[in-house]
PDB file of C-alpha atoms in Angstrom:
ATOM      1  CA  MET L  91     -61.489 262.944 135.270  1.00 33.00           C
ATOM      2  CA  TRP L  92     -62.780 260.490 137.894  1.00 30.00           C
ATOM      3  CA  ASN L  93     -65.190 257.883 136.652  1.00 35.00           C
ATOM      4  CA  PRO L  94     -67.550 256.609 139.396  1.00 35.00           C
ATOM      5  CA  ARG L  95     -68.067 253.275 137.665  1.00 38.00           C
ATOM      6  CA  ARG L  96     -64.545 252.113 138.704  1.00 47.00           C
ATOM      7  CA  LEU L  97     -62.854 251.355 141.995  1.00 44.00           C
ATOM      8  CA  PRO L  98     -60.171 253.832 143.081  1.00 42.00           C
ATOM      9  CA  ALA L  99     -57.479 251.113 142.958  1.00 40.00           C
ATOM     10  CA  ALA L 100     -57.991 250.708 139.240  1.00 40.00           C
ATOM     11  CA  ARG L 101     -58.169 254.380 138.288  1.00 42.00           C
ATOM     12  CA  LEU L 102     -55.949 256.331 135.988  1.00 41.00           C
ATOM     13  CA  ALA L 103     -53.195 258.260 137.717  1.00 41.00           C
ATOM     14  CA  ALA L 104     -52.504 260.615 134.820  1.00 39.00           C
ATOM     15  CA  LEU L 105     -52.758 263.854 136.770  1.00 36.00           C
ATOM     16  CA  GLY L 106     -51.065 262.793 139.990  1.00 38.00           C
ATOM     17  CA  LEU L 107     -48.313 264.886 141.520  1.00 33.00           C
ATOM     18  CA  VAL L 108     -44.802 264.063 140.320  1.00 34.00           C
ATOM     19  CA  GLY L 109     -43.592 263.585 143.849  1.00 34.00           C
ATOM     20  CA  ALA L 110     -46.207 260.894 144.448  1.00 34.00           C
ATOM     21  CA  LEU L 111     -45.391 258.780 141.420  1.00 34.00           C
ATOM     22  CA  ALA L 112     -42.880 256.338 142.903  1.00 36.00           C
ATOM     23  CA  PHE L 113     -45.016 254.776 145.596  1.00 34.00           C
ATOM     24  CA  SER L 114     -44.722 251.279 146.985  1.00 36.00           C
ATOM     25  CA  LEU L 115     -45.737 248.557 144.544  1.00 38.00           C
ATOM     26  CA  SER L 116     -47.498 246.415 147.109  1.00 34.00           C
ATOM     27  CA  PRO L 117     -50.686 244.414 146.375  1.00 37.00           C
ATOM     28  CA  ALA L 118     -53.976 246.229 146.791  1.00 36.00           C
ATOM     29  CA  ALA L 119     -56.340 244.799 149.386  1.00 34.00           C
ATOM     30  CA  ASP L 120     -59.175 244.292 146.913  1.00 37.00           C
ATOM     31  CA  ALA L 121     -57.024 242.756 144.177  1.00 37.00           C
ATOM     32  CA  GLN L 122     -58.388 239.234 144.228  1.00 37.00           C
ATOM     33  CA  PRO L 123     -58.641 236.991 141.176  1.00 38.00           C
ATOM     34  CA  SER L 124     -62.017 236.032 139.796  1.00 41.00           C
ATOM     35  CA  ARG L 125     -62.511 232.291 139.455  1.00 43.00           C
ATOM     36  CA  ALA L 126     -66.212 232.205 138.726  1.00 42.00           C
ATOM     37  CA  ALA L 127     -65.796 230.694 135.273  1.00 49.00           C
ATOM     38  CA  ALA L 128     -63.772 227.672 136.430  1.00 53.00           C
ATOM     39  CA  GLY L 129     -65.060 227.192 139.961  1.00 58.00           C
ATOM     40  CA  PRO L 130     -63.275 228.127 143.183  1.00 64.00           C
ATOM     41  CA  ASN L 131     -60.892 225.160 143.248  1.00 74.00           C
ATOM     42  CA  GLN L 132     -60.267 224.539 139.565  1.00 88.00           C
ATOM     43  CA  PRO L 133     -56.909 225.472 137.984  1.00 93.00           C
ATOM     44  CA  VAL L 134     -57.266 228.174 135.359  1.00 96.00           C
ATOM     45  CA  ALA L 135     -55.217 229.822 132.629  1.00 97.00           C
ATOM     46  CA  SER L 136     -55.742 233.057 130.759  1.00 98.00           C
ATOM     47  CA  THR L 137     -54.683 234.500 127.427  1.00 98.00           C
ATOM     48  CA  VAL L 138     -52.945 237.866 127.711  1.00 98.00           C
ATOM     49  CA  ARG L 139     -52.442 239.830 124.511  1.00 98.00           C
ATOM     50  CA  ILE L 140     -49.707 242.483 124.811  1.00 98.00           C
ATOM     51  CA  ALA L 141     -49.083 245.214 122.238  1.00 98.00           C
ATOM     52  CA  THR L 142     -46.197 247.659 121.922  1.00 98.00           C
ATOM     53  CA  PHE L 143     -46.438 250.682 119.624  1.00 98.00           C
ATOM     54  CA  ASN L 144     -44.323 253.745 118.867  1.00 97.00           C
ATOM     55  CA  THR L 145     -46.967 256.295 117.844  1.00 97.00           C
ATOM     56  CA  ALA L 146     -44.384 258.658 116.247  1.00 94.00           C
ATOM     57  CA  ALA L 147     -43.816 262.043 117.839  1.00 90.00           C
ATOM     58  CA  MET L 148     -44.255 263.766 114.471  1.00 89.00           C
ATOM     59  CA  SER L 149     -47.776 262.425 113.986  1.00 93.00           C
ATOM     60  CA  SER L 150     -50.570 264.921 114.517  1.00 95.00           C
ATOM     61  CA  THR L 151     -52.954 264.607 117.456  1.00 95.00           C
ATOM     62  CA  ARG L 152     -55.631 263.293 115.120  1.00 96.00           C
ATOM     63  CA  GLU L 153     -53.287 260.754 113.514  1.00 96.00           C
ATOM     64  CA  GLY L 154     -51.814 259.582 116.811  1.00 95.00           C
ATOM     65  CA  PHE L 155     -55.190 259.159 118.480  1.00 96.00           C
ATOM     66  CA  SER L 156     -56.586 257.366 115.432  1.00 97.00           C
ATOM     67  CA  ASP L 157     -53.676 254.919 115.518  1.00 97.00           C
ATOM     68  CA  VAL L 158     -54.147 254.168 119.227  1.00 97.00           C
ATOM     69  CA  LYS L 159     -57.911 253.742 118.803  1.00 96.00           C
ATOM     70  CA  ASN L 160     -57.419 251.402 115.854  1.00 96.00           C
ATOM     71  CA  LEU L 161     -54.883 249.383 117.819  1.00 97.00           C
ATOM     72  CA  LEU L 162     -57.317 248.953 120.716  1.00 97.00           C
ATOM     73  CA  ALA L 163     -59.920 247.743 118.223  1.00 93.00           C
ATOM     74  CA  ALA L 164     -57.484 244.977 117.205  1.00 93.00           C
ATOM     75  CA  GLY L 165     -58.122 243.259 120.547  1.00 97.00           C
ATOM     76  CA  PRO L 166     -55.087 243.660 122.832  1.00 98.00           C
ATOM     77  CA  ASP L 167     -55.375 243.389 126.607  1.00 98.00           C
ATOM     78  CA  ILE L 168     -52.333 245.549 127.464  1.00 98.00           C
ATOM     79  CA  VAL L 169     -50.899 248.337 125.306  1.00 98.00           C
ATOM     80  CA  ALA L 170     -47.486 249.956 125.861  1.00 98.00           C
ATOM     81  CA  LEU L 171     -46.963 253.205 123.956  1.00 98.00           C
ATOM     82  CA  GLN L 172     -43.882 255.229 123.064  1.00 97.00           C
ATOM     83  CA  GLU L 173     -43.420 258.788 121.723  1.00 95.00           C
ATOM     84  CA  MET L 174     -46.515 260.112 123.477  1.00 94.00           C
ATOM     85  CA  SER L 175     -45.090 263.284 125.034  1.00 90.00           C
ATOM     86  CA  SER L 176     -47.694 265.510 123.331  1.00 92.00           C
ATOM     87  CA  TRP L 177     -50.112 266.699 126.016  1.00 91.00           C
ATOM     88  CA  LYS L 178     -52.919 266.987 123.444  1.00 93.00           C
ATOM     89  CA  LYS L 179     -52.473 263.353 122.394  1.00 93.00           C
ATOM     90  CA  ARG L 180     -52.370 262.208 126.005  1.00 93.00           C
ATOM     91  CA  GLU L 181     -55.493 264.138 126.944  1.00 94.00           C
ATOM     92  CA  LYS L 182     -57.424 262.831 123.975  1.00 95.00           C
ATOM     93  CA  VAL L 183     -56.504 259.254 124.893  1.00 96.00           C
ATOM     94  CA  ARG L 184     -57.395 259.874 128.540  1.00 95.00           C
ATOM     95  CA  ILE L 185     -60.728 261.576 127.923  1.00 95.00           C
ATOM     96  CA  GLN L 186     -62.019 259.412 125.093  1.00 95.00           C
ATOM     97  CA  LEU L 187     -60.540 255.990 125.898  1.00 96.00           C
ATOM     98  CA  LEU L 188     -59.973 255.897 129.667  1.00 96.00           C
ATOM     99  CA  ASP L 189     -62.179 258.379 131.529  1.00 94.00           C
ATOM    100  CA  CYS L 190     -65.655 257.957 130.095  1.00 91.00           C
ATOM    101  CA  GLU L 191     -68.717 256.113 131.369  1.00 91.00           C
ATOM    102  CA  THR L 192     -68.508 253.475 128.634  1.00 93.00           C
ATOM    103  CA  CYS L 193     -64.709 253.166 128.513  1.00 95.00           C
ATOM    104  CA  GLN L 194     -63.357 249.635 128.877  1.00 96.00           C
ATOM    105  CA  TRP L 195     -59.747 250.639 129.522  1.00 97.00           C
ATOM    106  CA  ASP L 196     -57.672 251.901 132.408  1.00 97.00           C
ATOM    107  CA  GLY L 197     -54.130 253.184 132.217  1.00 97.00           C
ATOM    108  CA  TRP L 198     -51.282 255.186 133.602  1.00 95.00           C
ATOM    109  CA  ILE L 199     -49.942 258.247 131.827  1.00 94.00           C
ATOM    110  CA  PRO L 200     -46.948 259.596 133.783  1.00 92.00           C
ATOM    111  CA  VAL L 201     -46.639 263.338 134.278  1.00 85.00           C
ATOM    112  CA  PRO L 202     -45.013 265.640 133.436  1.00 77.00           C
ATOM    113  CA  ALA L 203     -45.403 264.925 129.731  1.00 64.00           C
ATOM    114  CA  VAL L 204     -41.741 264.267 128.984  1.00 73.00           C
ATOM    115  CA  GLN L 205     -40.522 261.936 126.265  1.00 74.00           C
ATOM    116  CA  GLY L 206     -39.661 259.253 128.789  1.00 77.00           C
ATOM    117  CA  GLY L 207     -43.146 259.233 130.346  1.00 85.00           C
ATOM    118  CA  LEU L 208     -44.551 256.366 128.301  1.00 95.00           C
ATOM    119  CA  PRO L 209     -48.256 255.496 128.765  1.00 97.00           C
ATOM    120  CA  ILE L 210     -49.419 251.955 129.501  1.00 98.00           C
ATOM    121  CA  LEU L 211     -53.078 250.946 129.059  1.00 98.00           C
ATOM    122  CA  TRP L 212     -54.916 247.786 130.159  1.00 98.00           C
ATOM    123  CA  ARG L 213     -58.406 246.338 129.988  1.00 98.00           C
ATOM    124  CA  SER L 214     -60.442 247.171 133.062  1.00 97.00           C
ATOM    125  CA  ASP L 215     -62.235 243.826 133.148  1.00 97.00           C
ATOM    126  CA  LYS L 216     -59.089 241.678 132.974  1.00 98.00           C
ATOM    127  CA  PHE L 217     -56.634 243.366 135.337  1.00 98.00           C
ATOM    128  CA  THR L 218     -56.414 245.171 138.651  1.00 98.00           C
ATOM    129  CA  MET L 219     -53.658 247.726 139.075  1.00 98.00           C
ATOM    130  CA  LEU L 220     -51.404 247.032 142.052  1.00 98.00           C
ATOM    131  CA  GLY L 221     -48.874 249.804 141.528  1.00 97.00           C
ATOM    132  CA  ARG L 222     -46.935 251.956 139.104  1.00 97.00           C
ATOM    133  CA  ASP L 223     -43.796 254.079 138.941  1.00 96.00           C
ATOM    134  CA  TRP L 224     -41.100 255.247 136.553  1.00 95.00           C
ATOM    135  CA  ILE L 225     -37.384 254.980 137.098  1.00 96.00           C
ATOM    136  CA  GLN L 226     -34.772 257.180 135.478  1.00 96.00           C
ATOM    137  CA  VAL L 227     -31.893 255.062 134.206  1.00 97.00           C
ATOM    138  CA  ALA L 228     -29.929 257.680 132.245  1.00 96.00           C
ATOM    139  CA  PRO L 229     -29.808 261.495 132.438  1.00 95.00           C
ATOM    140  CA  GLU L 230     -30.224 263.931 129.565  1.00 94.00           C
ATOM    141  CA  THR L 231     -27.220 263.202 127.343  1.00 95.00           C
ATOM    142  CA  TYR L 232     -25.497 264.945 124.452  1.00 94.00           C
ATOM    143  CA  VAL L 233     -24.934 262.380 121.688  1.00 93.00           C
ATOM    144  CA  GLY L 234     -24.058 264.665 118.781  1.00 91.00           C
ATOM    145  CA  PRO L 235     -25.820 265.492 115.515  1.00 88.00           C
ATOM    146  CA  LYS L 236     -24.882 262.292 113.696  1.00 87.00           C
ATOM    147  CA  GLY L 237     -27.921 260.011 113.714  1.00 89.00           C
ATOM    148  CA  ALA L 238     -31.685 260.052 114.133  1.00 89.00           C
ATOM    149  CA  GLY L 239     -33.328 262.254 116.719  1.00 86.00           C
ATOM    150  CA  PRO L 240     -31.953 265.321 118.494  1.00 88.00           C
ATOM    151  CA  SER L 241     -28.291 265.841 119.339  1.00 90.00           C
ATOM    152  CA  LYS L 242     -29.236 265.959 123.026  1.00 91.00           C
ATOM    153  CA  MET L 243     -31.291 262.981 124.125  1.00 93.00           C
ATOM    154  CA  ASN L 244     -33.816 263.393 126.892  1.00 92.00           C
ATOM    155  CA  ALA L 245     -33.466 261.417 130.100  1.00 94.00           C
ATOM    156  CA  LYS L 246     -34.258 257.715 129.727  1.00 96.00           C
ATOM    157  CA  PHE L 247     -36.828 255.964 131.918  1.00 96.00           C
ATOM    158  CA  ILE L 248     -38.284 252.553 132.623  1.00 97.00           C
ATOM    159  CA  VAL L 249     -42.032 253.002 133.099  1.00 97.00           C
ATOM    160  CA  ARG L 250     -43.594 250.213 135.167  1.00 98.00           C
ATOM    161  CA  VAL L 251     -47.066 249.023 136.032  1.00 98.00           C
ATOM    162  CA  ARG L 252     -47.836 246.068 138.235  1.00 98.00           C
ATOM    163  CA  LEU L 253     -51.123 244.317 137.511  1.00 98.00           C
ATOM    164  CA  ARG L 254     -53.085 241.408 138.919  1.00 98.00           C
ATOM    165  CA  ASP L 255     -54.456 239.041 136.273  1.00 98.00           C
ATOM    166  CA  ASN L 256     -58.029 238.664 137.496  1.00 98.00           C
ATOM    167  CA  THR L 257     -58.360 235.164 136.051  1.00 97.00           C
ATOM    168  CA  THR L 258     -55.259 233.427 137.381  1.00 97.00           C
ATOM    169  CA  GLY L 259     -54.240 235.748 140.207  1.00 97.00           C
ATOM    170  CA  ARG L 260     -50.746 236.050 138.723  1.00 98.00           C
ATOM    171  CA  THR L 261     -48.801 239.278 139.149  1.00 98.00           C
ATOM    172  CA  ILE L 262     -47.852 240.825 135.809  1.00 98.00           C
ATOM    173  CA  TRP L 263     -45.255 243.558 135.402  1.00 98.00           C
ATOM    174  CA  ILE L 264     -45.016 245.691 132.265  1.00 98.00           C
ATOM    175  CA  LEU L 265     -41.708 247.508 131.778  1.00 98.00           C
ATOM    176  CA  ASN L 266     -42.000 250.017 128.939  1.00 98.00           C
ATOM    177  CA  THR L 267     -39.036 251.932 127.505  1.00 98.00           C
ATOM    178  CA  HIS L 268     -37.476 253.586 124.434  1.00 97.00           C
ATOM    179  CA  PHE L 269     -33.767 253.385 123.543  1.00 98.00           C
ATOM    180  CA  VAL L 270     -31.552 255.866 121.683  1.00 97.00           C
ATOM    181  CA  PRO L 271     -31.503 255.395 117.864  1.00 97.00           C
ATOM    182  CA  THR L 272     -28.656 255.040 115.352  1.00 96.00           C
ATOM    183  CA  VAL L 273     -26.539 252.579 117.297  1.00 97.00           C
ATOM    184  CA  GLN L 274     -26.441 249.461 115.096  1.00 98.00           C
ATOM    185  CA  ALA L 275     -24.018 248.915 112.223  1.00 97.00           C
ATOM    186  CA  SER L 276     -24.921 247.058 109.047  1.00 96.00           C
ATOM    187  CA  HIS L 277     -23.279 243.875 110.372  1.00 96.00           C
ATOM    188  CA  GLY L 278     -25.619 243.877 113.389  1.00 97.00           C
ATOM    189  CA  GLY L 279     -23.212 244.948 116.112  1.00 97.00           C
ATOM    190  CA  ARG L 280     -22.604 248.416 117.513  1.00 97.00           C
ATOM    191  CA  ASN L 281     -21.583 251.250 115.202  1.00 97.00           C
ATOM    192  CA  SER L 282     -18.960 253.955 115.717  1.00 95.00           C
ATOM    193  CA  ASN L 283     -21.307 256.434 117.423  1.00 96.00           C
ATOM    194  CA  ARG L 284     -19.484 256.175 120.739  1.00 96.00           C
ATOM    195  CA  LYS L 285     -21.669 258.572 122.744  1.00 97.00           C
ATOM    196  CA  ARG L 286     -24.868 256.903 121.558  1.00 97.00           C
ATOM    197  CA  ILE L 287     -23.470 253.481 122.386  1.00 97.00           C
ATOM    198  CA  GLN L 288     -22.509 254.654 125.867  1.00 97.00           C
ATOM    199  CA  LEU L 289     -26.041 255.945 126.444  1.00 98.00           C
ATOM    200  CA  TYR L 290     -27.518 252.700 125.111  1.00 98.00           C
ATOM    201  CA  GLN L 291     -25.321 250.672 127.443  1.00 98.00           C
ATOM    202  CA  LYS L 292     -26.229 252.787 130.477  1.00 98.00           C
ATOM    203  CA  HIS L 293     -29.914 252.406 129.617  1.00 98.00           C
ATOM    204  CA  MET L 294     -29.569 248.637 129.227  1.00 98.00           C
ATOM    205  CA  VAL L 295     -27.698 248.237 132.510  1.00 98.00           C
ATOM    206  CA  GLY L 296     -30.482 250.203 134.182  1.00 98.00           C
ATOM    207  CA  LEU L 297     -33.118 247.933 132.654  1.00 98.00           C
ATOM    208  CA  GLN L 298     -31.249 244.840 133.819  1.00 98.00           C
ATOM    209  CA  SER L 299     -31.096 246.322 137.318  1.00 98.00           C
ATOM    210  CA  VAL L 300     -34.852 246.911 137.363  1.00 98.00           C
ATOM    211  CA  ILE L 301     -35.457 243.296 136.302  1.00 98.00           C
ATOM    212  CA  ASP L 302     -33.195 242.088 139.122  1.00 98.00           C
ATOM    213  CA  ARG L 303     -34.951 244.355 141.623  1.00 98.00           C
ATOM    214  CA  ILE L 304     -38.334 242.859 140.791  1.00 98.00           C
ATOM    215  CA  ALA L 305     -37.019 239.318 141.208  1.00 97.00           C
ATOM    216  CA  ASN L 306     -34.992 239.925 144.365  1.00 97.00           C
ATOM    217  CA  ASP L 307     -36.711 242.741 146.258  1.00 97.00           C
ATOM    218  CA  GLU L 308     -40.241 243.276 144.976  1.00 97.00           C
ATOM    219  CA  GLY L 309     -41.898 239.891 145.146  1.00 96.00           C
ATOM    220  CA  GLY L 310     -41.305 238.691 141.612  1.00 97.00           C
ATOM    221  CA  GLY L 311     -44.020 237.964 139.102  1.00 98.00           C
ATOM    222  CA  LEU L 312     -44.326 237.634 135.346  1.00 98.00           C
ATOM    223  CA  VAL L 313     -42.262 240.377 133.709  1.00 98.00           C
ATOM    224  CA  PHE L 314     -42.768 241.646 130.170  1.00 99.00           C
ATOM    225  CA  VAL L 315     -40.417 244.232 128.664  1.00 98.00           C
ATOM    226  CA  THR L 316     -41.895 246.315 125.856  1.00 98.00           C
ATOM    227  CA  GLY L 317     -40.625 249.146 123.726  1.00 98.00           C
ATOM    228  CA  ASP L 318     -38.687 250.544 120.815  1.00 98.00           C
ATOM    229  CA  PHE L 319     -35.136 249.176 121.181  1.00 98.00           C
ATOM    230  CA  ASN L 320     -33.851 250.667 117.897  1.00 98.00           C
ATOM    231  CA  VAL L 321     -31.918 247.463 117.147  1.00 98.00           C
ATOM    232  CA  ASN L 322     -32.949 245.107 114.363  1.00 98.00           C
ATOM    233  CA  TYR L 323     -33.595 241.651 115.828  1.00 98.00           C
ATOM    234  CA  ARG L 324     -32.785 239.917 112.520  1.00 98.00           C
ATOM    235  CA  LYS L 325     -29.154 241.043 112.752  1.00 98.00           C
ATOM    236  CA  ASP L 326     -28.841 241.232 116.523  1.00 98.00           C
ATOM    237  CA  LYS L 327     -29.544 237.506 116.928  1.00 98.00           C
ATOM    238  CA  ILE L 328     -26.586 236.764 114.641  1.00 98.00           C
ATOM    239  CA  ARG L 329     -24.020 239.240 115.965  1.00 98.00           C
ATOM    240  CA  GLN L 330     -25.187 239.133 119.618  1.00 98.00           C
ATOM    241  CA  ASP L 331     -23.399 242.285 120.707  1.00 98.00           C
ATOM    242  CA  PRO L 332     -23.379 242.241 124.551  1.00 98.00           C
ATOM    243  CA  VAL L 333     -24.835 245.772 124.676  1.00 98.00           C
ATOM    244  CA  PHE L 334     -27.911 244.932 122.572  1.00 98.00           C
ATOM    245  CA  PRO L 335     -31.099 243.139 123.657  1.00 98.00           C
ATOM    246  CA  TYR L 336     -30.507 239.613 122.350  1.00 98.00           C
ATOM    247  CA  ALA L 337     -27.430 239.101 124.546  1.00 98.00           C
ATOM    248  CA  ALA L 338     -28.078 241.646 127.304  1.00 98.00           C
ATOM    249  CA  LEU L 339     -31.629 240.510 128.111  1.00 98.00           C
ATOM    250  CA  GLY L 340     -30.728 236.942 127.226  1.00 98.00           C
ATOM    251  CA  ALA L 341     -28.303 237.085 130.144  1.00 98.00           C
ATOM    252  CA  LYS L 342     -31.397 237.546 132.344  1.00 98.00           C
ATOM    253  CA  LYS L 343     -33.098 234.626 130.543  1.00 98.00           C
ATOM    254  CA  PHE L 344     -35.466 236.945 128.670  1.00 98.00           C
ATOM    255  CA  ARG L 345     -36.297 236.390 125.030  1.00 98.00           C
ATOM    256  CA  ALA L 346     -38.042 238.397 122.348  1.00 98.00           C
ATOM    257  CA  SER L 347     -41.279 236.978 121.009  1.00 98.00           C
ATOM    258  CA  TYR L 348     -39.468 236.541 117.681  1.00 98.00           C
ATOM    259  CA  ASN L 349     -37.182 233.963 119.274  1.00 98.00           C
ATOM    260  CA  LYS L 350     -40.057 231.586 120.010  1.00 97.00           C
ATOM    261  CA  LEU L 351     -42.576 232.528 117.338  1.00 98.00           C
ATOM    262  CA  GLY L 352     -40.312 233.315 114.406  1.00 98.00           C
ATOM    263  CA  GLU L 353     -39.536 236.448 112.434  1.00 98.00           C
ATOM    264  CA  PRO L 354     -42.483 237.990 110.578  1.00 97.00           C
ATOM    265  CA  GLY L 355     -41.936 238.756 106.918  1.00 95.00           C
ATOM    266  CA  THR L 356     -42.756 242.406 107.468  1.00 96.00           C
ATOM    267  CA  GLY L 357     -41.039 244.627 110.008  1.00 98.00           C
ATOM    268  CA  THR L 358     -42.168 246.990 112.735  1.00 98.00           C
ATOM    269  CA  HIS L 359     -40.536 250.088 111.226  1.00 97.00           C
ATOM    270  CA  VAL L 360     -40.760 251.717 107.798  1.00 95.00           C
ATOM    271  CA  LEU L 361     -37.783 253.757 106.611  1.00 93.00           C
ATOM    272  CA  ARG L 362     -38.192 256.832 104.428  1.00 90.00           C
ATOM    273  CA  ASN L 363     -37.066 254.846 101.408  1.00 92.00           C
ATOM    274  CA  GLY L 364     -39.888 252.366 101.986  1.00 91.00           C
ATOM    275  CA  PHE L 365     -37.801 249.519 103.424  1.00 94.00           C
ATOM    276  CA  ASP L 366     -39.975 247.818 106.036  1.00 95.00           C
ATOM    277  CA  LYS L 367     -38.229 244.637 107.186  1.00 97.00           C
ATOM    278  CA  ARG L 368     -36.543 245.835 110.401  1.00 98.00           C
ATOM    279  CA  LEU L 369     -37.796 244.363 113.676  1.00 98.00           C
ATOM    280  CA  ILE L 370     -36.895 247.058 116.217  1.00 98.00           C
ATOM    281  CA  ASP L 371     -39.987 246.994 118.456  1.00 98.00           C
ATOM    282  CA  TYR L 372     -40.152 244.212 121.023  1.00 98.00           C
ATOM    283  CA  VAL L 373     -42.131 242.285 123.586  1.00 98.00           C
ATOM    284  CA  HIS L 374     -39.621 240.414 125.760  1.00 98.00           C
ATOM    285  CA  TYR L 375     -40.600 237.793 128.320  1.00 98.00           C
ATOM    286  CA  LYS L 376     -39.031 235.074 130.409  1.00 98.00           C
ATOM    287  CA  PRO L 377     -40.189 231.682 129.087  1.00 97.00           C
ATOM    288  CA  THR L 378     -41.355 229.464 131.955  1.00 97.00           C
ATOM    289  CA  ARG L 379     -44.187 227.053 132.601  1.00 96.00           C
ATOM    290  CA  ARG L 380     -46.203 230.057 133.762  1.00 97.00           C
ATOM    291  CA  VAL L 381     -45.786 232.042 130.518  1.00 98.00           C
ATOM    292  CA  ILE L 382     -46.159 230.432 127.092  1.00 98.00           C
ATOM    293  CA  ALA L 383     -45.923 232.468 123.864  1.00 98.00           C
ATOM    294  CA  LEU L 384     -48.770 231.502 121.532  1.00 98.00           C
ATOM    295  CA  GLY L 385     -48.692 233.831 118.531  1.00 98.00           C
ATOM    296  CA  GLN L 386     -47.813 237.264 117.248  1.00 98.00           C
ATOM    297  CA  ARG L 387     -48.707 239.672 114.492  1.00 97.00           C
ATOM    298  CA  ILE L 388     -47.680 243.064 113.194  1.00 98.00           C
ATOM    299  CA  VAL L 389     -50.498 245.518 112.536  1.00 97.00           C
ATOM    300  CA  THR L 390     -50.179 247.570 109.355  1.00 96.00           C
ATOM    301  CA  GLY L 391     -52.034 250.600 108.046  1.00 95.00           C
ATOM    302  CA  MET L 392     -50.980 253.066 110.758  1.00 97.00           C
ATOM    303  CA  ASN L 393     -50.081 256.741 110.333  1.00 96.00           C
ATOM    304  CA  SER L 394     -46.904 256.197 112.356  1.00 97.00           C
ATOM    305  CA  ASP L 395     -43.670 255.039 110.742  1.00 96.00           C
ATOM    306  CA  HIS L 396     -43.797 252.194 113.273  1.00 98.00           C
ATOM    307  CA  ARG L 397     -46.178 249.247 113.294  1.00 98.00           C
ATOM    308  CA  PRO L 398     -47.629 247.745 116.455  1.00 98.00           C
ATOM    309  CA  LEU L 399     -46.378 244.338 117.526  1.00 98.00           C
ATOM    310  CA  VAL L 400     -49.095 242.255 119.201  1.00 98.00           C
ATOM    311  CA  VAL L 401     -48.153 239.054 121.061  1.00 98.00           C
ATOM    312  CA  ASP L 402     -50.437 236.458 122.668  1.00 98.00           C
ATOM    313  CA  PHE L 403     -49.348 234.615 125.802  1.00 98.00           C
ATOM    314  CA  LYS L 404     -50.914 231.877 127.870  1.00 98.00           C
ATOM    315  CA  VAL L 405     -50.587 232.646 131.573  1.00 98.00           C
ATOM    316  CA  THR L 406     -51.088 229.551 133.699  1.00 98.00           C
ATOM    317  CA  GLY L 407     -52.456 229.646 137.221  1.00 96.00           C
ATOM    318  CA  LYS L 408     -51.568 227.461 140.166  1.00 94.00           C
ATOM    319  CA  GLY L 409     -52.312 223.783 139.665  1.00 95.00           C
ATOM    320  CA  CYS L 410     -52.199 223.939 135.867  1.00 96.00           C
ATOM    321  CA  TYR L 411     -49.601 221.165 135.694  1.00 95.00           C
ATOM    322  CA  GLU L 412     -50.076 217.572 136.777  1.00 92.00           C
ATOM    323  CA  ARG L 413     -47.065 215.273 136.560  1.00 92.00           C
ATOM    324  CA  GLY L 414     -45.422 217.779 134.266  1.00 90.00           C
ATOM    325  CA  GLN L 415     -48.381 217.979 131.876  1.00 93.00           C
ATOM    326  CA  LEU L 416     -50.329 221.177 131.197  1.00 94.00           C
ATOM    327  CA  ILE L 417     -53.998 220.588 132.016  1.00 94.00           C
ATOM    328  CA  CYS L 418     -55.472 224.075 131.558  1.00 92.00           C
TER     329      CYS L 418
END
């Protein structure tokens, strides 16, 4: 499992003990940005490409691994995955993409392999891991047989990694999660599935709390929220139900990439009847002078019924603005 070519601070923690998962997210001593390209005193910016992808629990190990490998070949820097509870899929990703002599990726795959333990991968050359944990925000909940998925939903988690951008020195948080399905009515607001809505609301309140904790108690940084939210952005932006992401994360000044970059013609999810316009997978961020959304695309041709969303951001370092003008 251990690859001697990498420093311990950047290694995969996939087989760590459960009791050791929620350790302090404090900066590592060797996590210093590299400024060789721009000189020691020159302001620098970096491009960070973030992908979110629901690999589909029903996909085979071969199909799931092929999808992840093809997504990495598309050039992301950080990849947040959902529906990766299969131990065989996890091990194949770990062995062939993370723990080999020529591997260019690091990552964290929480254990045990429950549905809420969502892997996050990042490029070894661009980031240094500062910490990771996962936070349960809702217990196992009976939601009834009406709707997608099982009648009893597994516990819901926010999986977090804290990274140092080696170019700018900025702290980057990735919060990866997966919400309960079958909650949105045709008009865009909540439907009549009361138990599912209650679980969705509890999950969202937990996510908001984690965002507040980072800002108020954990040193702040640039926060990106990824995942399958099971709510179509096209309708959510119109109805703006306070439980759903447009309003709920908007209250924390977070926006989906679609808000800045527009709505792609194709969607991130394909229904059984072939309809493929729904945008239910998200990369949320807080627009500031330090984080600028540049572009996005949806990757097609996957085995999963979901399509990866890939978003490019410019991350600006200290000194990148002079008299209000971006200079790097």
